[in-house]
XYZ file of C-alpha atoms in Angstrom:
749
model
C -69.782 150.098 54.374
C -71.944 149.130 51.449
C -71.231 145.446 52.116
C -72.306 145.897 55.717
C -75.519 147.639 54.665
C -76.320 144.801 52.276
C -75.780 142.209 54.997
C -78.027 144.168 57.366
C -80.832 144.450 54.753
C -80.571 140.727 53.943
C -80.790 139.843 57.628
C -83.841 142.108 58.061
C -85.593 140.611 55.036
C -84.959 137.120 56.354
C -86.407 137.976 59.771
C -89.534 139.632 58.238
C -90.066 136.628 55.962
C -89.890 134.308 58.920
C -92.328 136.438 60.866
C -94.835 136.556 57.959
C -94.631 132.789 57.525
C -95.546 132.231 61.202
C -98.473 134.672 60.864
C -99.703 132.825 57.789
C -99.756 129.605 59.760
C -101.564 131.360 62.632
C -104.051 133.906 61.150
C -105.046 135.105 64.635
C -101.562 136.676 64.971
C -102.094 139.215 62.142
C -103.504 141.810 64.495
C -100.127 141.892 66.290
C -98.181 143.164 63.271
C -98.132 146.681 64.614
C -96.705 145.514 67.935
C -93.903 143.690 66.128
C -93.089 146.757 64.120
C -92.844 148.989 67.194
C -90.667 146.432 69.045
C -88.250 146.254 66.137
C -88.150 150.061 65.932
C -87.177 150.254 69.621
C -84.431 147.687 69.165
C -83.055 149.659 66.222
C -83.025 152.903 68.217
C -81.247 151.171 71.133
C -78.512 149.758 68.898
C -77.953 153.113 67.208
C -77.590 154.829 70.600
C -74.970 152.313 71.790
C -72.998 152.700 68.599
C -72.961 156.480 68.944
C -71.746 156.232 72.564
C -68.919 153.808 71.656
C -67.704 155.981 68.797
C -67.750 159.083 70.997
C -65.699 157.276 73.690
C -63.069 156.229 71.164
C -62.799 159.793 69.840
C -62.291 161.180 73.382
C -59.487 158.676 74.041
C -57.650 159.545 70.870
C -57.911 163.266 71.663
C -56.461 162.735 75.206
C -53.549 160.607 73.870
C -52.561 163.215 71.341
C -52.544 165.887 74.063
C -50.253 163.814 76.326
C -47.818 163.078 73.498
C -47.568 166.794 72.788
C -46.795 167.554 76.475
C -44.158 164.767 76.612
C -42.403 166.213 73.594
C -42.198 169.617 75.303
C -40.796 168.000 78.501
C -38.072 166.145 76.574
C -37.002 169.381 74.968
C -36.816 171.132 78.380
C -34.702 168.259 79.871
C -32.377 168.323 76.929
C -31.818 172.031 77.435
C -31.240 171.538 81.192
C -28.583 168.855 80.554
C -26.813 171.195 78.194
C -26.806 173.864 80.922
C -25.510 171.397 83.597
C -22.711 170.192 81.366
C -21.728 173.788 80.704
C -21.708 174.605 84.458
C -19.689 171.447 85.332
C -16.982 172.304 82.840
C -16.750 175.773 84.318
C -16.388 174.418 87.953
C -13.480 171.982 87.431
C -10.917 174.565 88.459
C -12.973 175.445 91.520
C -12.899 171.771 92.738
C -9.108 171.676 92.449
C -8.942 174.762 94.644
C -10.993 172.948 97.396
C -8.394 170.120 97.965
C -7.022 171.922 101.007
C -10.509 172.124 102.420
C -10.926 168.353 101.919
C -7.692 167.616 103.756
C -8.781 169.896 106.561
C -12.056 167.989 106.833
C -10.216 164.627 107.078
C -7.842 166.061 109.648
C -10.784 167.450 111.567
C -12.422 164.009 111.535
C -9.237 162.408 112.898
C -8.881 165.040 115.553
C -12.520 164.540 116.477
C -11.879 160.774 116.837
C -8.761 161.519 118.878
C -10.659 163.909 121.108
C -13.441 161.353 121.501
C -10.908 158.644 122.538
C -8.636 161.081 124.369
C -9.753 159.900 127.764
C -9.112 156.253 126.846
C -5.786 157.115 125.210
C -4.426 158.798 128.330
C -5.786 156.083 130.603
C -4.547 153.079 128.576
C -1.946 151.990 131.161
C -4.509 152.247 133.954
C -7.183 150.343 132.008
C -4.618 147.669 131.172
C -3.847 147.202 134.897
C -7.516 147.103 135.811
C -8.245 144.603 133.082
C -5.334 142.432 134.228
C -6.690 142.479 137.791
C -10.158 141.526 136.580
C -8.740 138.601 134.602
C -6.795 137.396 137.628
C -9.921 137.627 139.805
C -11.891 135.644 137.215
C -14.267 138.513 136.408
C -14.036 137.750 132.728
C -17.079 139.655 131.468
C -15.919 142.959 133.026
C -12.375 142.344 131.834
C -13.622 141.760 128.330
C -15.714 144.927 128.414
C -12.627 147.019 129.211
C -10.635 145.140 126.600
C -13.290 145.934 124.006
C -13.106 149.661 124.936
C -9.344 149.644 124.459
C -9.599 147.797 121.165
C -12.325 150.175 119.978
C -10.115 153.214 120.732
C -7.129 151.697 118.991
C -9.151 150.543 115.998
C -10.810 153.950 115.524
C -7.462 155.755 115.653
C -5.886 153.319 113.230
C -8.870 153.565 110.907
C -8.672 157.376 110.819
C -4.937 157.175 110.180
C -5.625 154.669 107.412
C -8.170 157.023 105.846
C -5.770 159.936 105.981
C -2.709 158.094 104.737
C -2.919 154.342 104.299
C 0.765 154.166 103.396
C 1.991 155.880 106.548
C 3.176 152.769 108.393
C 5.139 154.808 110.929
C 2.054 156.330 112.534
C 0.281 152.977 112.320
C 3.150 151.278 114.133
C 3.218 154.065 116.698
C -0.443 153.469 117.552
C 0.062 149.697 117.558
C 3.041 149.996 119.879
C 1.214 152.318 122.284
C -1.598 149.755 122.581
C 0.865 146.818 122.655
C -0.083 145.683 126.180
C -3.662 145.320 125.005
C -2.673 142.377 122.756
C -1.118 140.632 125.733
C -4.348 141.171 127.662
C -6.305 139.603 124.811
C -4.030 136.566 124.842
C -4.244 136.277 128.625
C -8.024 136.479 128.519
C -8.089 133.856 125.783
C -6.022 131.502 127.968
C -8.572 131.874 130.743
C -11.400 131.211 128.320
C -9.751 128.088 126.931
C -9.118 126.783 130.440
C -12.839 127.076 131.160
C -13.683 125.489 127.794
C -11.315 122.582 128.479
C -13.074 121.939 131.794
C -16.527 122.815 130.470
C -18.075 119.457 131.421
C -16.889 119.974 135.005
C -17.543 123.721 135.090
C -21.132 123.321 133.880
C -21.910 121.266 136.994
C -20.112 123.499 139.521
C -20.413 127.001 138.052
C -22.524 127.162 134.884
C -22.549 130.985 135.109
C -18.819 131.080 134.391
C -19.310 128.973 131.284
C -22.162 131.198 130.121
C -19.878 134.235 130.570
C -17.232 132.597 128.397
C -19.796 131.873 125.678
C -21.043 135.478 125.837
C -17.492 136.782 125.412
C -16.951 134.501 122.419
C -20.231 135.671 120.896
C -19.171 139.325 121.364
C -15.914 138.633 119.591
C -17.743 136.873 116.758
C -19.918 139.961 116.225
C -16.866 142.262 116.220
C -15.156 139.908 113.716
C -18.144 140.128 111.393
C -18.291 143.930 111.696
C -14.578 144.280 110.986
C -14.803 141.976 107.962
C -17.725 143.985 106.595
C -15.733 147.220 107.010
C -12.759 145.606 105.277
C -14.941 144.896 102.238
C -15.956 148.572 102.154
C -12.691 150.311 103.085
C -9.953 147.726 102.824
C -8.927 148.308 106.477
C -8.952 145.644 109.196
C -7.360 146.051 112.653
C -4.406 143.821 113.619
C -5.432 140.537 115.222
C -8.741 140.381 113.407
C -10.587 138.172 112.847
C -9.883 136.430 116.167
C -12.113 133.434 115.287
C -12.590 132.570 118.939
C -15.627 130.403 118.202
C -13.589 128.255 115.840
C -10.761 128.099 118.390
C -13.250 127.096 121.086
C -14.405 124.080 119.037
C -10.781 123.177 118.293
C -10.039 123.293 122.026
C -13.066 121.069 122.708
C -11.945 118.627 120.034
C -8.418 118.381 121.485
C -9.875 118.032 124.969
C -12.097 115.143 123.858
C -9.180 113.389 122.127
C -6.958 113.839 125.189
C -9.724 112.538 127.456
C -10.127 109.398 125.357
C -6.389 108.747 125.062
C -5.805 109.424 128.747
C -8.103 106.622 129.926
C -5.441 103.920 129.453
C -4.099 103.464 132.951
C -2.381 100.078 132.506
C -0.300 98.130 130.014
C -0.302 94.464 129.084
C 2.842 93.946 131.159
C 1.246 95.335 134.317
C -2.271 93.977 133.846
C -3.530 91.267 131.490
C -6.969 92.894 131.582
C -5.636 96.306 130.541
C -7.785 96.557 127.416
C -10.978 95.582 129.228
C -10.328 98.251 131.851
C -9.361 100.805 129.207
C -12.539 100.278 127.172
C -14.762 100.243 130.247
C -13.339 103.577 131.416
C -13.902 104.998 127.929
C -17.494 103.746 127.937
C -18.224 105.296 131.319
C -16.539 108.628 130.549
C -18.184 109.032 127.151
C -21.652 108.160 128.430
C -21.337 110.485 131.454
C -19.971 113.333 129.332
C -22.725 113.072 126.723
C -25.425 112.954 129.395
C -23.979 116.105 130.961
C -23.733 117.728 127.527
C -27.370 116.976 126.810
C -28.860 117.962 130.151
C -26.623 120.860 131.245
C -24.136 121.992 128.610
C -26.756 122.456 125.911
C -28.446 125.131 128.037
C -25.299 127.253 128.265
C -24.792 127.669 124.522
C -26.904 129.417 121.883
C -29.020 127.016 119.788
C -27.054 127.717 116.604
C -23.932 126.294 118.260
C -25.638 122.854 118.208
C -23.201 121.998 120.983
C -24.514 118.497 121.760
C -24.287 117.203 118.201
C -20.890 118.869 117.774
C -19.617 117.119 120.897
C -21.209 113.829 119.817
C -19.301 113.989 116.523
C -16.083 114.887 118.346
C -16.405 111.906 120.675
C -17.256 109.622 117.764
C -14.219 110.758 115.764
C -11.927 110.520 118.791
C -13.197 107.015 119.520
C -12.749 105.981 115.884
C -9.160 107.223 115.947
C -8.444 105.426 119.235
C -10.039 102.164 118.087
C -7.989 102.236 114.873
C -4.833 102.775 116.937
C -5.704 99.814 119.152
C -6.533 97.652 116.123
C -3.094 98.420 114.681
C -1.346 97.122 117.818
C -0.099 93.543 118.166
C -3.157 92.303 120.050
C -3.540 88.873 121.599
C -6.535 86.704 120.735
C -8.564 87.621 123.832
C -7.759 91.288 123.270
C -8.984 91.122 119.672
C -12.297 89.712 120.877
C -12.540 92.341 123.594
C -11.944 95.129 121.079
C -14.350 93.791 118.441
C -17.054 93.068 120.996
C -16.794 96.626 122.280
C -16.722 98.195 118.810
C -19.483 96.074 117.250
C -21.789 95.584 120.222
C -21.089 97.636 123.340
C -20.681 100.965 121.513
C -24.226 100.982 120.140
C -25.822 99.125 123.047
C -27.963 100.521 125.848
C -24.804 100.655 127.956
C -23.449 103.458 125.789
C -24.769 105.254 122.707
C -28.067 103.384 122.827
C -28.774 104.642 126.351
C -32.395 105.730 126.614
C -31.421 109.052 128.211
C -29.497 110.036 125.074
C -32.427 109.498 122.709
C -33.797 110.845 120.475
C -30.767 113.082 119.883
C -28.520 110.039 119.403
C -29.636 107.600 116.702
C -27.326 104.580 116.834
C -28.382 103.533 113.338
C -26.971 106.738 111.887
C -23.572 106.378 113.595
C -20.729 105.368 111.319
C -18.618 102.328 112.154
C -15.684 103.010 114.462
C -13.431 100.801 112.354
C -13.867 99.732 108.750
C -15.113 96.294 107.736
C -11.722 95.612 106.192
C -10.018 96.140 109.559
C -12.676 93.985 111.255
C -12.002 91.171 108.771
C -8.254 91.447 109.339
C -8.717 91.264 113.105
C -11.040 88.262 112.809
C -8.565 86.498 110.532
C -5.763 87.161 112.996
C -7.971 85.995 115.855
C -8.823 82.702 114.151
C -5.160 82.089 113.321
C -4.066 82.849 116.887
C -6.926 80.836 118.354
C -5.997 77.830 116.228
C -2.445 77.894 117.559
C -3.698 78.431 121.110
C -6.173 75.547 120.966
C -3.520 73.202 119.621
C -1.209 74.270 122.437
C -3.922 74.024 125.088
C -4.959 70.537 123.948
C -1.359 69.344 123.889
C -0.751 70.730 127.368
C -4.004 69.233 128.674
C -3.046 65.794 127.333
C 0.449 66.015 128.808
C -1.045 66.924 132.178
C -3.490 64.017 131.938
C -0.674 61.595 131.073
C 1.139 62.613 134.248
C -1.961 61.602 136.206
C -1.931 58.137 134.594
C 1.267 57.176 136.433
C 0.147 58.378 139.847
C 0.049 55.911 142.733
C -3.394 57.087 143.770
C -6.631 56.121 142.074
C -8.318 58.631 139.765
C -11.243 60.629 141.063
C -14.778 59.365 140.499
C -17.855 61.253 139.349
C -21.102 61.427 141.317
C -22.104 57.965 140.044
C -18.806 56.408 141.093
C -17.296 56.073 137.608
C -13.575 56.715 137.339
C -12.621 59.753 135.307
C -9.823 62.254 134.738
C -10.161 65.995 134.367
C -9.227 65.949 130.659
C -12.757 66.159 129.134
C -13.780 68.884 131.565
C -10.656 70.928 130.843
C -10.982 70.539 127.067
C -14.655 71.424 126.859
C -14.402 74.176 129.414
C -11.789 75.725 127.134
C -14.056 75.250 124.099
C -17.012 76.702 125.999
C -15.085 79.787 127.064
C -13.915 80.515 123.525
C -17.399 79.983 122.114
C -18.933 82.316 124.685
C -16.337 84.918 123.798
C -16.981 84.496 120.059
C -20.744 84.747 120.602
C -20.192 88.245 122.001
C -19.128 89.375 118.515
C -21.546 87.676 116.125
C -23.142 84.362 115.135
C -20.808 83.878 112.194
C -17.675 83.965 114.352
C -19.288 81.661 116.910
C -19.962 79.086 114.189
C -16.408 79.384 112.859
C -14.957 78.877 116.355
C -17.197 75.842 116.912
C -16.048 74.300 113.626
C -12.446 75.008 114.608
C -12.910 73.407 118.035
C -14.454 70.256 116.574
C -11.785 70.090 113.865
C -9.012 70.274 116.459
C -10.930 67.812 118.628
C -10.765 65.333 115.776
C -6.983 65.620 115.573
C -6.674 65.578 119.355
C -8.586 62.291 119.672
C -6.145 60.625 117.289
C -3.264 61.700 119.561
C -5.280 60.563 122.581
C -5.688 57.117 121.009
C -1.955 56.885 120.310
C -1.071 57.914 123.868
C -3.484 55.344 125.331
C -1.816 52.655 123.193
C 1.656 53.736 124.348
C 0.384 53.644 127.943
C -0.671 50.044 127.459
C 2.626 49.077 125.818
C 4.682 50.656 128.608
C 2.619 48.759 131.172
C 3.216 45.444 129.415
C 6.967 45.956 129.789
C 6.494 45.946 133.561
C 3.042 44.957 134.779
C 3.773 46.293 138.258
C 3.981 49.823 136.837
C 2.020 52.005 136.913
C 0.464 50.887 140.142
C -3.052 52.081 139.205
C -2.917 51.078 135.544
C -6.326 49.360 135.576
C -8.058 52.272 137.275
C -6.624 54.877 134.902
C -7.365 52.761 131.841
C -10.958 52.609 133.092
C -10.869 56.399 133.385
C -9.612 56.650 129.777
C -12.497 54.436 128.628
C -15.014 56.506 130.586
C -13.546 59.694 129.146
C -14.590 58.453 125.713
C -18.237 58.450 126.760
C -17.818 61.867 128.387
C -16.241 63.213 125.188
C -19.188 61.907 123.156
C -21.748 63.502 125.434
C -19.820 66.780 125.558
C -19.565 66.980 121.758
C -23.325 66.480 121.415
C -23.987 69.077 124.120
C -21.641 71.589 122.503
C -23.263 71.200 119.085
C -26.766 71.430 120.518
C -25.894 74.623 122.372
C -23.878 76.490 119.749
C -24.695 75.037 116.330
C -27.711 76.028 114.266
C -29.894 73.192 113.025
C -29.222 74.046 109.379
C -25.479 73.542 109.996
C -25.862 70.011 111.375
C -25.286 68.346 108.010
C -21.926 70.077 107.517
C -20.558 68.385 110.657
C -22.190 64.978 110.389
C -19.136 63.295 108.837
C -16.772 64.941 111.335
C -18.986 63.877 114.244
C -19.184 60.329 112.912
C -15.407 60.202 112.617
C -14.930 61.397 116.193
C -17.407 58.822 117.472
C -15.537 56.128 115.569
C -12.181 57.167 117.075
C -13.666 57.262 120.574
C -15.174 53.803 120.071
C -11.758 52.522 118.980
C -10.085 54.043 122.050
C -12.709 52.528 124.327
C -12.584 49.158 122.571
C -8.792 49.022 122.741
C -8.939 50.096 126.374
C -11.430 47.353 127.222
C -9.339 44.870 125.285
C -6.199 45.859 127.188
C -8.025 45.402 130.501
C -9.234 41.956 129.452
C -5.689 41.139 128.366
C -4.693 42.052 131.904
C -7.303 39.641 133.251
C -6.346 36.756 130.994
C -2.652 37.182 131.678
C -3.498 36.517 135.323
C -5.769 33.611 134.287
C -3.200 31.990 132.027
C -1.800 29.518 134.653
C -5.307 28.406 135.528
C -6.413 28.137 131.910
C -3.392 25.895 131.316
C -4.730 23.477 133.955
C -7.964 22.909 132.085
C -8.483 19.517 130.381
C -5.401 18.013 132.055
C -4.983 15.034 134.401
C -4.731 17.489 137.283
C -7.999 19.051 136.226
C -9.665 15.634 136.029
C -8.332 14.704 139.423
C -10.167 17.641 141.041
C -8.370 20.882 140.214
C -10.326 24.030 141.105
C -8.965 26.007 138.164
C -12.412 27.151 137.010
C -13.292 28.270 140.522
C -10.114 30.343 140.630
C -10.880 31.724 137.154
C -14.361 32.786 138.269
C -13.053 34.411 141.446
C -10.331 36.264 139.525
C -12.750 37.502 136.849
C -15.238 38.621 139.478
C -12.496 40.420 141.390
C -11.408 42.302 138.274
C -14.999 43.130 137.450
C -15.384 44.750 140.842
C -13.002 47.374 139.426
C -14.676 47.188 136.025
C -17.924 48.215 137.695
C -16.448 51.731 137.515
C -16.737 51.571 133.700
C -19.634 53.475 132.177
C -22.345 51.925 130.077
C -22.360 50.858 127.292
C -18.655 49.986 127.540
C -19.212 47.886 130.658
C -21.844 45.812 128.873
C -19.584 45.329 125.856
C -16.698 44.359 128.109
C -18.802 41.818 130.017
C -19.905 40.181 126.769
C -16.334 40.085 125.491
C -15.031 38.626 128.778
C -17.720 35.932 128.649
C -16.845 35.105 125.036
C -13.097 34.947 125.705
C -13.535 32.667 128.742
C -15.606 30.234 126.671
C -13.136 30.446 123.768
C -10.202 29.692 126.087
C -12.096 26.790 127.645
C -12.883 25.289 124.226
C -9.299 25.955 123.094
C -8.139 23.920 126.142
C -10.300 21.027 124.874
C -8.902 21.323 121.347
C -5.319 21.259 122.658
C -5.856 17.528 123.453
C -4.101 17.765 126.776
C -6.039 14.711 127.907
C -7.456 11.632 126.237
C -10.029 9.803 128.306
C -9.225 6.121 128.785
C -12.666 4.722 129.452
C -16.336 5.548 129.716
C -16.057 6.349 133.393
C -13.419 9.016 132.801
C -15.457 10.429 129.902
C -18.493 10.654 132.123
C -16.545 12.237 134.947
C -14.890 14.719 132.601
C -18.150 15.574 130.814
C -19.988 16.145 134.061
C -17.165 18.379 135.261
C -17.393 20.381 132.012
C -21.158 20.780 132.442
C -20.671 21.874 136.028
C -18.014 24.389 135.053
C -20.195 25.682 132.213
C -22.862 26.300 134.830
C -20.293 28.123 136.983
C -19.449 30.373 134.048
C -23.126 30.893 133.319
C -23.821 31.927 136.909
C -20.797 34.222 137.016
C -21.565 36.143 133.861
C -25.265 36.294 134.610
C -24.282 37.971 137.848
C -21.836 40.321 136.109
C -24.333 41.212 133.383
C -27.216 41.851 135.784
C -29.345 44.677 134.434
C -27.525 44.894 131.103
C -29.881 42.624 129.178
C -27.096 40.305 127.980
C -28.011 36.786 126.843
C -25.599 34.690 128.965
C -26.987 31.295 128.003
C -25.773 30.683 124.451
C -21.991 30.702 124.934
C -21.945 28.241 127.817
C -24.311 25.976 125.862
C -21.384 25.277 123.495
C -19.355 23.776 126.357
C -22.324 21.628 127.404
C -22.874 20.473 123.794
C -19.214 19.390 123.574
C -19.566 17.677 126.945
C -22.523 15.691 125.606
C -20.344 14.417 122.745
C -17.655 13.337 125.227
C -20.180 11.863 127.662
C -21.884 9.641 125.042
C -21.525 5.947 125.971
C -22.753 4.312 122.762
C -20.152 4.847 120.004
C -22.734 3.982 117.359
C -24.585 7.170 118.200
C -21.440 9.276 118.032
C -22.055 10.392 114.448
C -25.546 11.576 115.354
C -24.286 13.547 118.359
C -21.432 15.122 116.393
C -23.747 16.025 113.508
C -26.080 17.728 115.992
C -23.116 19.727 117.305
C -22.042 20.745 113.795
C -25.560 21.778 112.802
C -25.729 24.116 115.804
C -22.246 25.531 115.313
C -21.431 25.376 111.592
C -18.039 27.070 111.929
C -16.617 23.876 113.491
C -13.872 22.600 111.200
C -12.688 19.043 110.572
C -9.666 19.527 112.813
C -11.994 20.573 115.674
C -14.019 17.331 115.256
C -10.870 15.244 115.029
C -9.456 16.839 118.191
C -12.749 16.293 120.025
C -12.856 12.623 119.038
C -9.227 12.284 120.126
C -10.124 13.637 123.573
C -12.896 11.007 123.814
C -10.181 8.385 123.370
C -12.393 5.602 121.968
C -12.848 6.558 118.323
C -10.927 4.490 115.793
C -9.223 5.950 112.756
C -11.913 4.656 110.412
C -14.682 6.035 112.627
C -13.071 9.506 112.667
C -12.662 9.446 108.907
C -16.234 8.248 108.306
C -17.743 10.865 110.638
C -15.725 13.711 109.135
C -16.427 12.698 105.525
C -20.122 12.228 106.219
C -20.401 15.575 107.974
C -18.744 17.294 105.006
C -21.559 16.023 102.778
C -24.434 16.836 105.103
C -26.398 20.089 105.169
C -26.095 22.515 108.083
C -28.857 24.586 109.654
C -27.137 27.252 111.766
C -28.920 29.427 114.287
C -29.312 32.913 112.716
C -28.298 34.530 116.044
C -25.168 32.435 116.403
C -21.887 34.356 116.390
C -19.033 32.129 115.113
C -16.633 31.187 117.849
C -14.687 28.172 116.561
C -13.000 30.173 113.797
C -10.855 31.799 116.508
C -9.707 28.441 117.803
C -6.828 26.651 116.097
C -5.873 23.039 116.646
C -2.066 22.882 117.063
C 0.658 20.574 115.784
C -1.125 17.645 114.187
C -2.979 17.853 110.889
C -6.124 15.922 110.121
C -4.357 13.263 108.010
C -1.968 12.566 110.872
C -4.863 12.343 113.323
C -6.522 9.728 111.160
C -3.480 7.478 111.129
């Protein structure tokens, strides 16, 4: 207290000192000292009043608290005394309670009798109610039948409950009640059968008689409420009537689930033995049934069930599970390749497409992205692996069969068919690529990856097939050479084989362009190149065999060239030209560019054979007149060849001049009248055609018939030392021509 007083005095002194200092600075404020004193006095009085009020309030609170504590103490003492009195009274009344046991039993018995009296009417009329309920069930009045059944069950349950309360161990009386109401259990089972029949046909019933379905749902809901009430009473009393809980709601969903499974399984009307398209039909029926059922469930069935049943989603899950089970069963069967594709296409594409679960009428309740896969990825991979293995075997078999069929056509006595442009062809390319196309279209139904794999497989097998095709074409040629009269249409079918090569090339390009992604082109470039090379070989060998055919017919006439008979006026070259032109009338059925190549080769071979006839030295001109006559005939015949092949190559852009120029150049050497200029003429010939060998020059000089041994030797030795300036566009031709029998040394003797 003293410390507080000192602090208050110090604070007051400080404030007065401050006030006096301000007055000293402002002398005109000194007259206000009295005002300051009064103001401070008022403040002091105000503070003292507030302090007194606060202290008085605290004192009143303390006084009230003490009074309440005193009263509470008195109350505790009174309660303590009362508890002592109650305990004393309770101990004195124990004997009295024991004496009231008979009264308790009488009360229980009275309660049971009251329940019996209450249900007396129902008890006596049980047989009649059972008959009425049975009649109602048979008439299909299920709601009324269930109402009577509930009354019977309520009577039985109340009696059994009272018996249980009186003596839970008295099974005899319990059994007596149960036996008396025994027909009621049969009624319950009969009613349940009727309910399950309606549930099984719910998707049909909801269209024809939705009221019946609603009645069934109401009955099930009633039973669910009774089940819950009985279970609650069991928790309290330990008693539950026989047959409870019935769980009819759970049974209803089980019935629906079995019905859905049976509906899915029952859609298979055919087997592979009776119908090759059995799986397609089976899956299409499933698709239609499932879509129709779900649409009915959404638009009609959903309205007949309480919202908490979530009937549409429950049915959706049931159908999904049933479909998954069925698809797994089908996947486990020994499916053929086309059946595997059908199944996978349906599972991976159709199921979630707008034709089924993705149908716009099912949204937004059905979200296809949230649906699980019908079969696992592992099973899908196994099926795809099996499909590729089976397809490989099938393609090999199909290609072999197609080639065998084509070979049978080769020996026919009728010409092959022609395309719209008149080119001979067989059906082989169309059959092969139609098969490839069908398999690629099927694979594309599943996914891009499988389509690419099938394309690679087709091209791989095509590669192997073309090798067999080449071998068969060679055997065809060899068999024909054994007897040129057989087959009758050999030339025409060999033309068709050649044309098929071009068709194969075009078809391969078309197939790749249609089914192969651009980024995959590089992976097949080597394979494509190899196939093109094989096809070119087949076509080249085919053209060569046809030209062999021509030159076998020309052989007698080629043997007449550069002989006495030829010099005397033989028309061998005329016959050669007519024969070649006749053959080329058939060769006109050959497609470009093979026709152009064949024309060039025919031209080259004719010139080679003509020059070979010169080099065979069948004739040696005796004088200048014969040399002139022979040379002029050669020039004339070269012109005949030039005209012929210009005609045959019309429109192909072939240079027909150069080859025949060789014959004319040789003719100029033979025609030369001044032997002193012979070296110059021969050197000109060699400079143009540098592949001419010494034996060619020696043979040519021998045919002239006027060159001495020394002249031949001088010309040959001089030519060996001289430079040559060949034409860069010249294709060597003399290297194919050999001079028979005599060697150069012998010729010079």
